[in-house]
Amino acid sequence: MTFSFGNTKAFVRFFLLAIILVTVFSFGAMVQAYAGDAATTSTNTSAVKQASSNSNQIYRTVVQERVVIQRGDTIWEIASLHKKSGENIRSYIDKIKTINHLTTSALQEGQVLILPGS
């Protein structure tokens, strides 16, 4: 079996095309996985298993509200809009920072914050 220059050239083109397609589709999948939706807020529900005193399993749903940071948003403004009535805003900000592993109050446009549950 002998290869001519034309076959080698075709194989190289096919191989490069395959690499480019795999790269493009992988990048698209990553963008789709991390982008989320474009809405300002969304909810994410997950079932949490909680054991009762009589060893029966009780399932309850925990709703975690998420906020996508827009230009000009501040953590103080977000906390004041989403905290419970009568709750101290500084303690609510501390909860937000703890849940989201934030060391400062600086936010970036497009960042997604998980808000403390009720």
PDB file of C-alpha atoms in Angstrom:
ATOM      1  CA  MET A   1       0.000   0.000   0.000  1.00  0.00           C
ATOM      2  CA  THR A   2       1.600   3.226  -1.117  1.00  0.00           C
ATOM      3  CA  PHE A   3       0.546   6.760  -0.361  1.00  0.00           C
ATOM      4  CA  SER A   4       0.815   9.458  -2.915  1.00  0.00           C
ATOM      5  CA  PHE A   5       1.236  13.121  -2.065  1.00  0.00           C
ATOM      6  CA  GLY A   6      -2.447  13.764  -2.921  1.00  0.00           C
ATOM      7  CA  ASN A   7      -3.677  11.206  -0.365  1.00  0.00           C
ATOM      8  CA  THR A   8      -1.389  12.558   2.329  1.00  0.00           C
ATOM      9  CA  LYS A   9      -2.573  16.091   1.644  1.00  0.00           C
ATOM     10  CA  ALA A  10      -6.222  14.986   1.862  1.00  0.00           C
ATOM     11  CA  PHE A  11      -5.555  13.133   5.134  1.00  0.00           C
ATOM     12  CA  VAL A  12      -3.877  16.195   6.677  1.00  0.00           C
ATOM     13  CA  ARG A  13      -6.812  18.391   5.625  1.00  0.00           C
ATOM     14  CA  PHE A  14      -9.297  15.909   7.107  1.00  0.00           C
ATOM     15  CA  PHE A  15      -7.313  15.675  10.338  1.00  0.00           C
ATOM     16  CA  LEU A  16      -7.079  19.469  10.720  1.00  0.00           C
ATOM     17  CA  LEU A  17     -10.793  19.852   9.972  1.00  0.00           C
ATOM     18  CA  ALA A  18     -11.601  17.236  12.626  1.00  0.00           C
ATOM     19  CA  ILE A  19      -9.452  19.044  15.215  1.00  0.00           C
ATOM     20  CA  ILE A  20     -11.115  22.381  14.409  1.00  0.00           C
ATOM     21  CA  LEU A  21     -14.629  20.903  14.682  1.00  0.00           C
ATOM     22  CA  VAL A  22     -13.876  19.199  17.997  1.00  0.00           C
ATOM     23  CA  THR A  23     -12.460  22.461  19.364  1.00  0.00           C
ATOM     24  CA  VAL A  24     -15.453  24.515  18.225  1.00  0.00           C
ATOM     25  CA  PHE A  25     -18.021  22.080  19.618  1.00  0.00           C
ATOM     26  CA  SER A  26     -16.142  21.745  22.917  1.00  0.00           C
ATOM     27  CA  PHE A  27     -15.975  25.516  23.301  1.00  0.00           C
ATOM     28  CA  GLY A  28     -19.694  25.808  22.494  1.00  0.00           C
ATOM     29  CA  ALA A  29     -20.544  23.211  25.120  1.00  0.00           C
ATOM     30  CA  MET A  30     -18.474  25.029  27.746  1.00  0.00           C
ATOM     31  CA  VAL A  31     -20.103  28.365  26.941  1.00  0.00           C
ATOM     32  CA  GLN A  32     -23.563  26.831  27.153  1.00  0.00           C
ATOM     33  CA  ALA A  33     -22.755  25.138  30.459  1.00  0.00           C
ATOM     34  CA  TYR A  34     -21.399  28.272  32.144  1.00  0.00           C
ATOM     35  CA  ALA A  35     -23.490  31.012  30.545  1.00  0.00           C
ATOM     36  CA  GLY A  36     -26.847  30.182  32.097  1.00  0.00           C
ATOM     37  CA  ASP A  37     -29.790  32.244  31.016  1.00  0.00           C
ATOM     38  CA  ALA A  38     -29.821  35.969  30.352  1.00  0.00           C
ATOM     39  CA  ALA A  39     -32.499  36.754  32.932  1.00  0.00           C
ATOM     40  CA  THR A  40     -31.599  38.965  35.855  1.00  0.00           C
ATOM     41  CA  THR A  41     -32.887  36.461  38.375  1.00  0.00           C
ATOM     42  CA  SER A  42     -33.662  32.790  38.190  1.00  0.00           C
ATOM     43  CA  THR A  43     -34.449  30.052  40.641  1.00  0.00           C
ATOM     44  CA  ASN A  44     -32.750  26.748  41.089  1.00  0.00           C
ATOM     45  CA  THR A  45     -34.503  23.996  43.009  1.00  0.00           C
ATOM     46  CA  SER A  46     -32.840  20.996  44.501  1.00  0.00           C
ATOM     47  CA  ALA A  47     -34.211  18.281  46.719  1.00  0.00           C
ATOM     48  CA  VAL A  48     -32.607  18.080  50.122  1.00  0.00           C
ATOM     49  CA  LYS A  49     -33.009  14.964  52.231  1.00  0.00           C
ATOM     50  CA  GLN A  50     -33.742  15.589  55.878  1.00  0.00           C
ATOM     51  CA  ALA A  51     -34.028  12.785  58.440  1.00  0.00           C
ATOM     52  CA  SER A  52     -36.813  13.053  61.003  1.00  0.00           C
ATOM     53  CA  SER A  53     -36.674  11.840  64.600  1.00  0.00           C
ATOM     54  CA  ASN A  54     -38.494   8.565  63.800  1.00  0.00           C
ATOM     55  CA  SER A  55     -35.987   7.582  61.021  1.00  0.00           C
ATOM     56  CA  ASN A  56     -38.468   8.202  58.204  1.00  0.00           C
ATOM     57  CA  GLN A  57     -37.032  10.190  55.322  1.00  0.00           C
ATOM     58  CA  ILE A  58     -38.607  13.574  54.603  1.00  0.00           C
ATOM     59  CA  TYR A  59     -37.773  15.454  51.441  1.00  0.00           C
ATOM     60  CA  ARG A  60     -38.095  19.187  51.244  1.00  0.00           C
ATOM     61  CA  THR A  61     -37.328  21.491  48.370  1.00  0.00           C
ATOM     62  CA  VAL A  62     -34.830  24.273  48.842  1.00  0.00           C
ATOM     63  CA  VAL A  63     -35.141  27.175  46.439  1.00  0.00           C
ATOM     64  CA  GLN A  64     -31.976  29.133  45.855  1.00  0.00           C
ATOM     65  CA  GLU A  65     -32.471  32.445  44.151  1.00  0.00           C
ATOM     66  CA  ARG A  66     -29.696  33.612  41.879  1.00  0.00           C
ATOM     67  CA  VAL A  67     -28.928  37.124  40.683  1.00  0.00           C
ATOM     68  CA  VAL A  68     -26.879  37.970  37.606  1.00  0.00           C
ATOM     69  CA  ILE A  69     -24.894  41.142  38.265  1.00  0.00           C
ATOM     70  CA  GLN A  70     -25.590  43.989  35.869  1.00  0.00           C
ATOM     71  CA  ARG A  71     -23.443  47.092  35.320  1.00  0.00           C
ATOM     72  CA  GLY A  72     -23.658  49.386  38.351  1.00  0.00           C
ATOM     73  CA  ASP A  73     -25.066  46.781  40.774  1.00  0.00           C
ATOM     74  CA  THR A  74     -23.704  46.819  44.309  1.00  0.00           C
ATOM     75  CA  ILE A  75     -23.904  44.132  46.953  1.00  0.00           C
ATOM     76  CA  TRP A  76     -25.645  46.639  49.264  1.00  0.00           C
ATOM     77  CA  GLU A  77     -28.343  47.314  46.650  1.00  0.00           C
ATOM     78  CA  ILE A  78     -28.886  43.590  46.002  1.00  0.00           C
ATOM     79  CA  ALA A  79     -29.052  42.847  49.725  1.00  0.00           C
ATOM     80  CA  SER A  80     -31.559  45.629  50.358  1.00  0.00           C
ATOM     81  CA  LEU A  81     -33.825  44.307  47.587  1.00  0.00           C
ATOM     82  CA  HIS A  82     -33.731  40.653  48.621  1.00  0.00           C
ATOM     83  CA  LYS A  83     -33.387  40.580  52.419  1.00  0.00           C
ATOM     84  CA  LYS A  84     -36.310  39.700  54.656  1.00  0.00           C
ATOM     85  CA  SER A  85     -38.269  42.499  56.227  1.00  0.00           C
ATOM     86  CA  GLY A  86     -36.598  43.508  59.486  1.00  0.00           C
ATOM     87  CA  GLU A  87     -33.372  41.616  58.760  1.00  0.00           C
ATOM     88  CA  ASN A  88     -30.109  43.484  59.299  1.00  0.00           C
ATOM     89  CA  ILE A  89     -28.655  44.364  55.889  1.00  0.00           C
ATOM     90  CA  ARG A  90     -25.047  43.916  57.047  1.00  0.00           C
ATOM     91  CA  SER A  91     -25.685  40.386  58.276  1.00  0.00           C
ATOM     92  CA  TYR A  92     -27.481  39.591  54.994  1.00  0.00           C
ATOM     93  CA  ILE A  93     -24.456  40.893  53.056  1.00  0.00           C
ATOM     94  CA  ASP A  94     -22.207  38.661  55.179  1.00  0.00           C
ATOM     95  CA  LYS A  95     -24.416  35.676  54.301  1.00  0.00           C
ATOM     96  CA  ILE A  96     -24.195  36.511  50.589  1.00  0.00           C
ATOM     97  CA  LYS A  97     -20.409  36.802  50.802  1.00  0.00           C
ATOM     98  CA  THR A  98     -20.121  33.517  52.722  1.00  0.00           C
ATOM     99  CA  ILE A  99     -22.354  31.521  50.352  1.00  0.00           C
ATOM    100  CA  ASN A 100     -20.549  32.857  47.277  1.00  0.00           C
ATOM    101  CA  HIS A 101     -17.022  32.630  48.786  1.00  0.00           C
ATOM    102  CA  LEU A 102     -16.424  36.368  48.368  1.00  0.00           C
ATOM    103  CA  THR A 103     -13.609  38.092  50.251  1.00  0.00           C
ATOM    104  CA  THR A 104     -14.583  41.617  49.163  1.00  0.00           C
ATOM    105  CA  SER A 105     -17.775  43.419  48.203  1.00  0.00           C
ATOM    106  CA  ALA A 106     -16.527  44.042  44.661  1.00  0.00           C
ATOM    107  CA  LEU A 107     -18.827  42.627  41.971  1.00  0.00           C
ATOM    108  CA  GLN A 108     -18.273  42.174  38.257  1.00  0.00           C
ATOM    109  CA  GLU A 109     -20.829  42.443  35.477  1.00  0.00           C
ATOM    110  CA  GLY A 110     -22.101  38.977  34.533  1.00  0.00           C
ATOM    111  CA  GLN A 111     -21.161  37.431  37.892  1.00  0.00           C
ATOM    112  CA  VAL A 112     -23.857  35.149  39.340  1.00  0.00           C
ATOM    113  CA  LEU A 113     -24.619  35.416  43.055  1.00  0.00           C
ATOM    114  CA  ILE A 114     -26.539  32.814  45.020  1.00  0.00           C
ATOM    115  CA  LEU A 115     -28.786  34.467  47.571  1.00  0.00           C
ATOM    116  CA  PRO A 116     -29.366  33.004  51.041  1.00  0.00           C
ATOM    117  CA  GLY A 117     -32.486  30.841  51.333  1.00  0.00           C
ATOM    118  CA  SER A 118     -35.329  31.604  53.626  1.00  0.00           C
TER     119      SER A 118
END
